[in-house]
Coordinates of C-alpha atoms in Angstrom, one line a residue:
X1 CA 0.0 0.0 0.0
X2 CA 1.5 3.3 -1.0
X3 CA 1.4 5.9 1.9
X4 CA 1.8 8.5 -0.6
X5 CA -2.3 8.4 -2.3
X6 CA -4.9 8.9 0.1
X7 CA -7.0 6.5 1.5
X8 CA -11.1 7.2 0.9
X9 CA -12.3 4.9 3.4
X10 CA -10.7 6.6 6.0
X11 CA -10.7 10.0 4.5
X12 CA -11.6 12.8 7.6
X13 CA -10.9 16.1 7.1
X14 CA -8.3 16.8 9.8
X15 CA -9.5 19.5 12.4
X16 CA -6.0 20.8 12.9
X17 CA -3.9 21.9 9.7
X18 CA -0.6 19.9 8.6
X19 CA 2.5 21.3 7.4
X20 CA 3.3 20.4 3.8
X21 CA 7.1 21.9 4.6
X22 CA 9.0 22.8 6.9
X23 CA 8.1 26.8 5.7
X24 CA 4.5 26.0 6.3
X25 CA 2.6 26.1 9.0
X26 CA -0.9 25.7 7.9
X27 CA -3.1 25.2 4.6
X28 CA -4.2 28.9 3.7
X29 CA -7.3 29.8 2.7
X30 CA -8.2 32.3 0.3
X31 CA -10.4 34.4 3.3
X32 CA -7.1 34.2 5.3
X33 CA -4.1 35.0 3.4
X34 CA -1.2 36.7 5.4
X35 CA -1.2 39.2 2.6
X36 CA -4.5 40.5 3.6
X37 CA -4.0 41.0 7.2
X38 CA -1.7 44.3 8.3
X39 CA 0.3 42.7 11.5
X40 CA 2.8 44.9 10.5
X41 CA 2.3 47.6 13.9
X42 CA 1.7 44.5 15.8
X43 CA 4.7 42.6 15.0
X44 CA 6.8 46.0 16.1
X45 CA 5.1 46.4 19.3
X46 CA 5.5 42.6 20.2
X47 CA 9.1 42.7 19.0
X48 CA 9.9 45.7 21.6
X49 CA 8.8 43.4 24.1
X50 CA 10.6 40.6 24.0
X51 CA 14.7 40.3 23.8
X52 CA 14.9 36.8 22.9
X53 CA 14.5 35.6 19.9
X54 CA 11.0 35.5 18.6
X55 CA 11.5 31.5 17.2
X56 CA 12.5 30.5 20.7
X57 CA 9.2 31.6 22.5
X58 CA 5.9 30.5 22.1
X59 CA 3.1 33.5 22.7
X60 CA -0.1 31.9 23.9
X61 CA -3.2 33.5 22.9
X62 CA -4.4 34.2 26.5
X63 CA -1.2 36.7 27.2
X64 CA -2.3 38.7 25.2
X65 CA -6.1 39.1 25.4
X66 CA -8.1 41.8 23.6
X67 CA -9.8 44.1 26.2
X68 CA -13.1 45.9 26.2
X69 CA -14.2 48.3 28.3
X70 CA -17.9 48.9 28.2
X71 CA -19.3 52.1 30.7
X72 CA -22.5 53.7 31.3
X73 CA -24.7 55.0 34.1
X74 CA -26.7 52.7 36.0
X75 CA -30.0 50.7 33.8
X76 CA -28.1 52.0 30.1
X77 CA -27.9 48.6 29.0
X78 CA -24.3 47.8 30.1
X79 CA -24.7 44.2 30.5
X80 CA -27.1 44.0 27.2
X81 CA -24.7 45.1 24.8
X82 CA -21.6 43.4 26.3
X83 CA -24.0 40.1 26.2
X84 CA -24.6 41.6 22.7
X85 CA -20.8 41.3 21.6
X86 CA -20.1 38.1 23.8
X87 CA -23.0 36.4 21.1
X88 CA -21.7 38.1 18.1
X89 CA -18.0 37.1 19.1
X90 CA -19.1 33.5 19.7
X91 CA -15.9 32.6 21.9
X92 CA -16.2 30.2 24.6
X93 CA -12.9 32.1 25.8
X94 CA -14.3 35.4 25.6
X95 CA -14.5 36.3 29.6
X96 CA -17.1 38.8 31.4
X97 CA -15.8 40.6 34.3
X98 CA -18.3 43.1 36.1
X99 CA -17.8 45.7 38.3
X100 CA -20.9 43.9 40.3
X101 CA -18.4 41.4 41.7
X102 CA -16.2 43.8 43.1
X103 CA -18.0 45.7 45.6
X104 CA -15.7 46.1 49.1
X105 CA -16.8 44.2 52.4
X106 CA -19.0 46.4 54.6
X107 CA -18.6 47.0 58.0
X108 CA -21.8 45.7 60.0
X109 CA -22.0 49.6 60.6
X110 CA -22.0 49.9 56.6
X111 CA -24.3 46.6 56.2
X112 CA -27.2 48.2 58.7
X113 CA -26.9 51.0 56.2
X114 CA -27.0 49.0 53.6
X115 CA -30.2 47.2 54.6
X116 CA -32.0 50.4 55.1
X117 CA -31.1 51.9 51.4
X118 CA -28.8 54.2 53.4
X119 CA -25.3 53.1 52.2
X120 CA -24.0 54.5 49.0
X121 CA -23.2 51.8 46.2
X122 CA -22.6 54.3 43.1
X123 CA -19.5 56.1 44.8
X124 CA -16.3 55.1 43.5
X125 CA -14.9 54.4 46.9
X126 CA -17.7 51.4 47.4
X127 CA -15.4 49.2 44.7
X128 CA -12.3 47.3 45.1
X129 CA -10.8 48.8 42.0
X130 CA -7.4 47.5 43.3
X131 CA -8.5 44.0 42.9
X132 CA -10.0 44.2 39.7
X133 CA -6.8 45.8 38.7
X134 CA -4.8 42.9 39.5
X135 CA -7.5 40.2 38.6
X136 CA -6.9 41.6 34.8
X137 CA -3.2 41.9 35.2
X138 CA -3.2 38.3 36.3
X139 CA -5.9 37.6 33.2
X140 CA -3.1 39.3 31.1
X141 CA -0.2 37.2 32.3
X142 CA -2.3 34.1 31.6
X143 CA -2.3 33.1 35.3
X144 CA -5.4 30.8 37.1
X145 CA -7.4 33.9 38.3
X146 CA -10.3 33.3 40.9
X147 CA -13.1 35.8 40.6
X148 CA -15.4 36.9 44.1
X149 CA -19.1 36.3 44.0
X150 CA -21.5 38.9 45.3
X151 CA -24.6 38.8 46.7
X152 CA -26.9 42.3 46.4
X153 CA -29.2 40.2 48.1
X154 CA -26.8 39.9 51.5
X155 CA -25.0 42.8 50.5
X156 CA -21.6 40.7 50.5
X157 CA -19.4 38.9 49.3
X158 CA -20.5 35.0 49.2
X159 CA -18.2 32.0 50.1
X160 CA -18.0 30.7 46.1
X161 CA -15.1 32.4 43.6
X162 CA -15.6 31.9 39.8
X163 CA -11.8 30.4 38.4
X164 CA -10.7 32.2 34.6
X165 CA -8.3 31.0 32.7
X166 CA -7.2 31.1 29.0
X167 CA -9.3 34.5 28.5
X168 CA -8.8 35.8 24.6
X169 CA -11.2 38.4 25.1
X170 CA -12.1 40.3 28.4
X171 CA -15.2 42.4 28.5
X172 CA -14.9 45.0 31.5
X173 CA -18.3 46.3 32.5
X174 CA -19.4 48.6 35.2
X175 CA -20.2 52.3 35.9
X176 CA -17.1 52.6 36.4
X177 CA -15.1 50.8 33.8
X178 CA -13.3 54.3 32.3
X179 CA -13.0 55.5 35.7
X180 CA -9.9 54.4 36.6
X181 CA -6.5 54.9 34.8
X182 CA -4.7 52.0 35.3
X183 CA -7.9 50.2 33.7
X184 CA -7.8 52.6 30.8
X185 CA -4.0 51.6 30.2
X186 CA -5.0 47.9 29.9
X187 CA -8.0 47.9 27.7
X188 CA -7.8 48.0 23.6
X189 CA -10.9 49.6 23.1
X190 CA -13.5 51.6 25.5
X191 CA -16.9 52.1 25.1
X192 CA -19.4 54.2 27.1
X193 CA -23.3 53.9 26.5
X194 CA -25.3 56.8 26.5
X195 CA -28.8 56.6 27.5
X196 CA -31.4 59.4 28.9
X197 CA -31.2 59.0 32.8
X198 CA -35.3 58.2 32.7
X199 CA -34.9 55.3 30.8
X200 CA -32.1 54.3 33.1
X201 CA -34.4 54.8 36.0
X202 CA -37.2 52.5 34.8
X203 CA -34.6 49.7 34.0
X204 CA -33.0 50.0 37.0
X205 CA -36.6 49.4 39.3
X206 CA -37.3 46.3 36.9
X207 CA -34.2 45.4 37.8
X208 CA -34.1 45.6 41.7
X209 CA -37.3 44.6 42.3
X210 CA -37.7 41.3 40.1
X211 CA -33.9 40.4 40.9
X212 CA -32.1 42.0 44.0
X213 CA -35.1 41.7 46.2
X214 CA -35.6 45.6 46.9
X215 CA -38.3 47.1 47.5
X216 CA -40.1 50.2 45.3
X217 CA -39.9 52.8 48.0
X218 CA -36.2 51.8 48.9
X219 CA -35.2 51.7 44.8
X220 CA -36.5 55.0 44.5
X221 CA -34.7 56.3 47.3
X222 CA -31.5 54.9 46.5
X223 CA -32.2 56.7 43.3
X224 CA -32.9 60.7 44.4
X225 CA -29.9 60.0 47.0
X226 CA -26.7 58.4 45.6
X227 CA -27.7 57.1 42.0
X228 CA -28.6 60.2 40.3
X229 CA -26.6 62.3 41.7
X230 CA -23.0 60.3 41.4
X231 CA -24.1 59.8 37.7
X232 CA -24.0 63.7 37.2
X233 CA -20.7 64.0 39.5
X234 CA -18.7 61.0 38.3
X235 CA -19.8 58.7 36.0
X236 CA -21.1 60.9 32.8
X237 CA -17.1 62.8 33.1
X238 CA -16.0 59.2 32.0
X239 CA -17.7 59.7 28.5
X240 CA -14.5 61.8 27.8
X241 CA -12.6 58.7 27.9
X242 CA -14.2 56.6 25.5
X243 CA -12.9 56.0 21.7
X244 CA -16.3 55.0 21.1
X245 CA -19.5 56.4 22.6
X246 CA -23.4 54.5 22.0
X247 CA -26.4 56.6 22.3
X248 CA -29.7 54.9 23.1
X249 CA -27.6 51.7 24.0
X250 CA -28.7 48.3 22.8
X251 CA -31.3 50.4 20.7
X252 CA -28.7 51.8 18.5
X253 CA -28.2 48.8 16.6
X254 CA -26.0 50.3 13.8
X255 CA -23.4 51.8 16.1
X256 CA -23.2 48.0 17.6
X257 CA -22.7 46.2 14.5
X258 CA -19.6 48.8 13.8
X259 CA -18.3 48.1 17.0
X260 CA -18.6 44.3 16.6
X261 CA -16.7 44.6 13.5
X262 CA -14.0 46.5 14.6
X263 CA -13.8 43.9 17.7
X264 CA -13.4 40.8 14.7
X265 CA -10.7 42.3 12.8
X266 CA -8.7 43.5 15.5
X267 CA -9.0 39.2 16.6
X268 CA -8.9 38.6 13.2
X269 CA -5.2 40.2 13.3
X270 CA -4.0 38.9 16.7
X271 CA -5.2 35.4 15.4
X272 CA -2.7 36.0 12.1
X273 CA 0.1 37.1 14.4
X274 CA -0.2 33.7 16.6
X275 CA -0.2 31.6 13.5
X276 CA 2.9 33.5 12.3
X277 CA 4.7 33.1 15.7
X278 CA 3.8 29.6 15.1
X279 CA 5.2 29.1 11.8
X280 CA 8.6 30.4 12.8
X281 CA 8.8 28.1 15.9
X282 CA 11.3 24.8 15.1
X283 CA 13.2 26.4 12.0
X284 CA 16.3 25.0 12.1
X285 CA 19.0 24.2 9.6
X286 CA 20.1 20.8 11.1
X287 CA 18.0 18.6 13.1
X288 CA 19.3 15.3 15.1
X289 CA 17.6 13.6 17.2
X290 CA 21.0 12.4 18.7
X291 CA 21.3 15.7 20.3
X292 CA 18.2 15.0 22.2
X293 CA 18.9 12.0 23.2
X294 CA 18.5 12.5 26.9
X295 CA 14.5 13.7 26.5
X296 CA 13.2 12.1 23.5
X297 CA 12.7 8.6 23.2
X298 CA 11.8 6.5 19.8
X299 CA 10.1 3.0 20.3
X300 CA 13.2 0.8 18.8
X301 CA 12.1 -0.1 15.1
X302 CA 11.9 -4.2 15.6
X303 CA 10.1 -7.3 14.5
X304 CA 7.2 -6.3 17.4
X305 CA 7.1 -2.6 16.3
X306 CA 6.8 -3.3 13.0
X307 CA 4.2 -5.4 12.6
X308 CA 2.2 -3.3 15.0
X309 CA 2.7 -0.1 12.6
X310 CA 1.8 -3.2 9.4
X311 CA -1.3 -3.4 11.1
X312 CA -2.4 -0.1 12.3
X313 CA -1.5 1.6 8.9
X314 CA -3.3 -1.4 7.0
X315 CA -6.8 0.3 5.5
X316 CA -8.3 -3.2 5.9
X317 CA -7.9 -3.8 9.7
X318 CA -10.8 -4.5 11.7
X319 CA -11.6 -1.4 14.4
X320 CA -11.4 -4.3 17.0
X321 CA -8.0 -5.3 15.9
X322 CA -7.3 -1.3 15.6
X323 CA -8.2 -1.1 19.0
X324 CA -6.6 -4.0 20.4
X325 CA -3.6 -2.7 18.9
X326 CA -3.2 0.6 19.4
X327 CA -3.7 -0.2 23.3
X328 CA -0.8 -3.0 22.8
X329 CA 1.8 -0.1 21.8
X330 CA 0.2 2.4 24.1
X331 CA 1.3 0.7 26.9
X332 CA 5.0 0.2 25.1
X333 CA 4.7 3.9 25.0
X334 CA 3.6 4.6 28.5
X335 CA 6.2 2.1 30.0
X336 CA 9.0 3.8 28.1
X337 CA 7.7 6.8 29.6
X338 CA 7.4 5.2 33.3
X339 CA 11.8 5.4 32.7
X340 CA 11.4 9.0 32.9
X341 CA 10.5 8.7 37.0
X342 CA 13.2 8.6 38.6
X343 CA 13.1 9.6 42.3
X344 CA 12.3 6.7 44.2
X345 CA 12.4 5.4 47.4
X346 CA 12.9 2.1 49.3
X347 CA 10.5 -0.2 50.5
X348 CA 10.2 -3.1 52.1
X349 CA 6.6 -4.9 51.6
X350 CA 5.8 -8.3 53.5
X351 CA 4.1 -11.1 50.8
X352 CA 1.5 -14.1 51.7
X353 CA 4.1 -16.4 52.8
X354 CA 5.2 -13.9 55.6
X355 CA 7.9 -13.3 53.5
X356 CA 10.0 -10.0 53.3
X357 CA 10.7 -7.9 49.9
X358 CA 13.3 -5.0 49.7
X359 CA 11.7 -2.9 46.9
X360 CA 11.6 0.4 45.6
X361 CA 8.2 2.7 45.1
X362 CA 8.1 6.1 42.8
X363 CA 8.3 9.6 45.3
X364 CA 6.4 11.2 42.7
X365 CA 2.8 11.4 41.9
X366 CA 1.9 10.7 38.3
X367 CA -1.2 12.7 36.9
X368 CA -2.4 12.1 32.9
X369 CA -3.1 15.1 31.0
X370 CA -5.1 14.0 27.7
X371 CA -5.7 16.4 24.6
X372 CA -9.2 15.2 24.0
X373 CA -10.1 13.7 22.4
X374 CA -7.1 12.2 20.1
X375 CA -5.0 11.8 24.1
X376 CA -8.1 9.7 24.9
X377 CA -7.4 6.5 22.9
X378 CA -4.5 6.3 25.6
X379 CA -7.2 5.6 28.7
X380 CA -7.5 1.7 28.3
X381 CA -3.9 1.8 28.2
X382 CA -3.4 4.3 31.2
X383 CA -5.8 2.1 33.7
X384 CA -4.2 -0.5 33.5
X385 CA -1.2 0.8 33.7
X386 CA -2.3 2.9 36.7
X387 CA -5.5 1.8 38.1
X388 CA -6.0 5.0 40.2
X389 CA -4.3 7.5 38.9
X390 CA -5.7 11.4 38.6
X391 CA -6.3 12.2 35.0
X392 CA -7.5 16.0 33.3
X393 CA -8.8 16.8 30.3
X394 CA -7.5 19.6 27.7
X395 CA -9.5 20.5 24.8
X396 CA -7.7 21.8 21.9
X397 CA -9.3 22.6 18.6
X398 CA -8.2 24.3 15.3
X399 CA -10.1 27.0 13.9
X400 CA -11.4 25.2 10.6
X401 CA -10.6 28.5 8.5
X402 CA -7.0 29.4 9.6
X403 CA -6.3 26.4 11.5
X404 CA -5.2 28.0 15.0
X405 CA -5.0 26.4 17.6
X406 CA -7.5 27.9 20.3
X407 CA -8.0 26.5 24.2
X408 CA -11.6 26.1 24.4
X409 CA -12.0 23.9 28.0
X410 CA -9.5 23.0 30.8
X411 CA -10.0 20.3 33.5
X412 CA -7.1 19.9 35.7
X413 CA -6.9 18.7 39.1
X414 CA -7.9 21.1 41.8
X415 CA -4.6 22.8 43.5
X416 CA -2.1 21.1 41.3
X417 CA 0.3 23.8 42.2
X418 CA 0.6 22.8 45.8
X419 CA 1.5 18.9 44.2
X420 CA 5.3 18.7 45.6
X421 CA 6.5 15.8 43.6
X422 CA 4.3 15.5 40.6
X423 CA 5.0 13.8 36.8
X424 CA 2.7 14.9 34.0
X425 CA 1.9 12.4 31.5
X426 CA 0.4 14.2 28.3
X427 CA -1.4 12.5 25.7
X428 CA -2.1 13.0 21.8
X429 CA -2.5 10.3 19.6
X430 CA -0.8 12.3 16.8
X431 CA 1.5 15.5 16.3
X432 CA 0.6 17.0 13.3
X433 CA 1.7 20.9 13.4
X434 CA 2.9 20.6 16.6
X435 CA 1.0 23.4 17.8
X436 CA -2.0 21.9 19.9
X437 CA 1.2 20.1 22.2
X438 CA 2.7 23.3 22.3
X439 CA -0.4 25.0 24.0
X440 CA -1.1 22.0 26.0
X441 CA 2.7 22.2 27.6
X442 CA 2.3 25.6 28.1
X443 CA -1.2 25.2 29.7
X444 CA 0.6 23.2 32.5
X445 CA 3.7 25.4 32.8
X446 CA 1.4 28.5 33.7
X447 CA -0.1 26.2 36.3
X448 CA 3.4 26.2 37.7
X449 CA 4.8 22.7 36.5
X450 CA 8.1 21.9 35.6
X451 CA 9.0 21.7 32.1
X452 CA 11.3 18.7 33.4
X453 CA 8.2 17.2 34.9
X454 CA 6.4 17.0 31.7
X455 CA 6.0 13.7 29.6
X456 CA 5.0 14.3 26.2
X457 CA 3.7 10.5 25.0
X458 CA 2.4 10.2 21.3
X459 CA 2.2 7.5 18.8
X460 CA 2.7 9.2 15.5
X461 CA 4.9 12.3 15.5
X462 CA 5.8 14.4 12.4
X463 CA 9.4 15.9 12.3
X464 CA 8.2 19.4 12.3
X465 CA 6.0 19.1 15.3
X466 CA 8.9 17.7 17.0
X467 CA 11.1 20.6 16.1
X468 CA 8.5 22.7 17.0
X469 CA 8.1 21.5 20.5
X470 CA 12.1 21.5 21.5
X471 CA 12.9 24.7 20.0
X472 CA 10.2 25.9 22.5
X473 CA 10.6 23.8 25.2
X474 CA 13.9 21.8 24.9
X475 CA 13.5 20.1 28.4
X476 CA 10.1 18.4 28.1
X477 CA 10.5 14.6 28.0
X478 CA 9.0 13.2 25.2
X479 CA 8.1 9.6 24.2
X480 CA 7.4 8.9 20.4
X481 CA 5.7 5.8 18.6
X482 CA 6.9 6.4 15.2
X483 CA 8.3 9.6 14.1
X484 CA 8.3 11.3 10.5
X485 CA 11.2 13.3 8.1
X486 CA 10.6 16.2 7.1
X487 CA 11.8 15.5 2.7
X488 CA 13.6 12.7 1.3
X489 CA 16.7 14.6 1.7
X490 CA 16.7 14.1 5.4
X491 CA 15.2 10.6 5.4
X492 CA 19.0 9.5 4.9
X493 CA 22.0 10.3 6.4
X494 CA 25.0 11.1 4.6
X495 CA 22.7 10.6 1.5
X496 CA 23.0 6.9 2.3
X497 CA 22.2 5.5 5.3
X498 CA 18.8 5.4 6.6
X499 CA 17.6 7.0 10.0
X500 CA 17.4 4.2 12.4
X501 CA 13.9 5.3 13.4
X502 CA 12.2 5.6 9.9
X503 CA 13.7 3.5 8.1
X504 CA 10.6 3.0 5.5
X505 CA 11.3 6.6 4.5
X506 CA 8.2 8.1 5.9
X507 CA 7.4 11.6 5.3
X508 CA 5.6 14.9 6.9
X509 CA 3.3 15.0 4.2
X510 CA 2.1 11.3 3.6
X511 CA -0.8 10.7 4.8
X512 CA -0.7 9.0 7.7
X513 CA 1.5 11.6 9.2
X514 CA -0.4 14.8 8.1
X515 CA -3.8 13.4 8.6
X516 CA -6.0 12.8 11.9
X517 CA -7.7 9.8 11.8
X518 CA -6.5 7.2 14.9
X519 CA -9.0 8.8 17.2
X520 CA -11.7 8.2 14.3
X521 CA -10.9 4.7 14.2
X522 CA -10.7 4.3 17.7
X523 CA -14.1 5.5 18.5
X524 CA -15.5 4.5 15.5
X525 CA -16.6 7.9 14.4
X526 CA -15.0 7.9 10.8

């Protein structure tokens, strides 16, 4: 069977983009052609930034997140419009962070105030601008951010904290959104909605009396007392620091629509930049996997291996003997990654015949990490391998246009940070591109792992992806199935001996390497 034609029974259009060379990244499309897209002022600013070299660092999205700041006096329609551009957006990472949450503790002096309409809510001094100020500077350095609760109801805060991470887009909304400077220095674009203080009013009684238990006669007087009157003094000033100001709010449907706009091609830009940050990741001249040796491991390329590969690659194979199969060199794989623990301890254990053992037992906690859902076709494998051992979930997809990578769900252990001896196994059936790895390492390295305690296991890897991943991250461990050249050039060495790991001469681009189809197999979803 020639690996070089494409197979029609298994033909699945891959959701994340191979490289046909090593000076691609991705398949462009026509709507997304790096000639179109002016990342020109972008590149500069990101260039100042940074000293080292740009193909030694990997950017994730969520460092970078695109800020909104949406303002307005009390009842405008806020909320409505940043709901608005949250559904027009259609991100799952797209975060909403209101200024509701951030109301200080009170006093019980302040909460018997507070309970009898008396306490003033609409001062600026009644928020904890200092933690919101943080909360997006953590947001901004991709950190595991916890978000307080509030209840108008107790007026306090409640026991429960919201947890962001991976935020791409950050919609700040509150009265006082363009109050503060050191917000106005973090946000790419600030909006202030304009709406007659009448209409405001009316909103604002629906409001409190159907959903924060108040009463009419207490709305109202909140109103005349602290409302109205802040709105005048401090609130309406902040319209001067807008780039972009909405009369009639979510009424004014055409000044919404522009403002969406704008929103998608300034994402439509940062999402070019990534992919080109991408692209330049793992370009090097010379590549040998020798020089590696120490991290990156290659099941040996024997009788056993061999006819494992015969069998998985074969277009005729049963998906039971698939299955069977691809667990039988999954656990290969995840026992040549077991040799990466090496802190143990001794043990002595006592057997049914009363009789004594001197063993040894890992120090180190072992947690699998799987990129669903290609990582998942390691779990038969990883049970019985490790009948109890903690397991997360990353979900990774590629946008189907561009083909960037984008976090869209994290599960992780709770308090994985405070793990003091911890090993990471993380699973994907295939490395295409590379990048989806790339984010999933870096997902666990902002939750304060060890690059040395990561375990990168995958049974078909293509040259590029592995470039890719050590030019990035040279110290993650990596355990590799069968792994891929980039041309023909560099299937030999010396132009006449073959690589000891490919010797059939497999390439990037055929199509068992640049295609995604074991998890379709595996489950049966083809």
């Amino acid at each position: 069977m020639s690996l070089d034609q494409p197979i029609e029974k298994r033909g699945r259009r891959s959701s994340r983009i191979a490289p046909d060379h090593e000076d691609s990244f991705f398949t462009p499309s026509p709507m997304h052609s790096d000639k179109n897209m002016k990342v020109q002022e972008s590149d500069k600013r990101i260039d100042s930034q940074h000293n080292k070299d740009e193909s030694d660092i990997y950017i994730p999205p969520w460092t970078e997140p695109y800020i909104i700041g949406v303002a307005g006096n009390s009842g405008s329609g806020k909320t409505s419009i940043s709901q608005k551009v949250i559904q027009e957006l259609n991100q799952p990472w797209t975060v909403l962070l209101s200024f509701d949450n951030f109301y200080k503790p009170l006093t019980p002096e302040e909460s018997v105030k507070a309970f009898k309409n008396e306490f003033d809510f609409d001062t600026p001094t009644s928020l904890d601008l200092d933690l919101l100020v943080d909360t997006v500077k953590n947001l901004k350095k991709g950190n595991k951010t916890e978000i307080p609760v509030y209840s108008f109801a107790k007026h306090a805060r409640t026991d429960k904290k919201t947890t962001i991470y991976g935020a791409n887009v950050i919609i700040i909304e509150g009265i006082y959104a363009l109050y503060d400077q050191r917000l106005l220095d973090l946000m790419d674009i600030k909006v202030y909605v304009d709406t007659d203080l009448d209409i405001c009013l009316s909103r604002r009684l629906t409001r409190d009396i159907l959903f924060r238990g108040r009463d009419l006669s207490g709305a109202m007087k909140q109103w005349e007392t602290f409302v109205k009157p802040n709105a005048v003094r401090h609130v309406n000033p902040t319209m001067n620091n807008a780039d972009l100001i909405i009369p009639r709010g979510l009424d004014n449907l055409t000044a919404i629509n522009l403002m969406i706009k704008h929103i998608q091609k300034q994402l439509s830009i940062k999402s070019t930049l990534h992919l080109k940050r991408l692209k330049q990741l793992g370009i090097r001249k010379e590549f040998k996997i020798e020089d590696f040796a120490k991290n990156v491991t290659v099941l040996p390329n024997n009788n056993h291996t061999k006819g494992i590969h015969s069998i998985l690659f074969n277009e005729n194979t049963e998906r039971s003997d698939f299955i069977f199969y691809f667990d039988r060199i999954s656990i290969l794989i995840i026992e040549n990654a077991i040799d990466q623990l090496t802190n143990y301890e001794p043990i002595t254990i006592k057997t049914g015949t009363n009789y004594e053992f001197k063993g040894i037992k890992p120090k180190e906690e072992v947690i699998a990490v799987n990129i669903i859902r290609s990582g998942d076709c390691f779990m038969n494998s990883i049970k019985k391998t490790f009948p109890e051992i903690t397991i997360g979930k990353l979900l990774i997809q590629s946008d189907s246009l561009t083909g960037e990578p984008q976090l869209h769900t994290e599960s992780l252990p709770k308090r994985i940070d405070l793990i003091p001896n911890k090993k990471f196994f993380l699973f994907d059936a295939q490395i295409i591109s590379g990048a989806a790895a790339i984010m999933a390492i870096q997902v666990l390295i902002d939750h304060k792992t060890n690059p040395c305690d990561i375990v990168l296991c995958s049974y078909l890897c293509t040259e590029i992806g592995l470039r890719r991943i050590l030019n990035v991250f040279p110290k993650v461990n990596i355990v590799i199935g069968k792994l891929s050249s980039i041309d023909e050039e560099s299937n030999s060495t010396n132009n006449n001996e073959k690589k000891w790991y490919n010797e059939e001469g497999f390439k990037d681009t055929d199509w068992h390497f640049r295609t995604r189809f074991i998890d379709s197999l595996y489950f049966g979803t083809e």
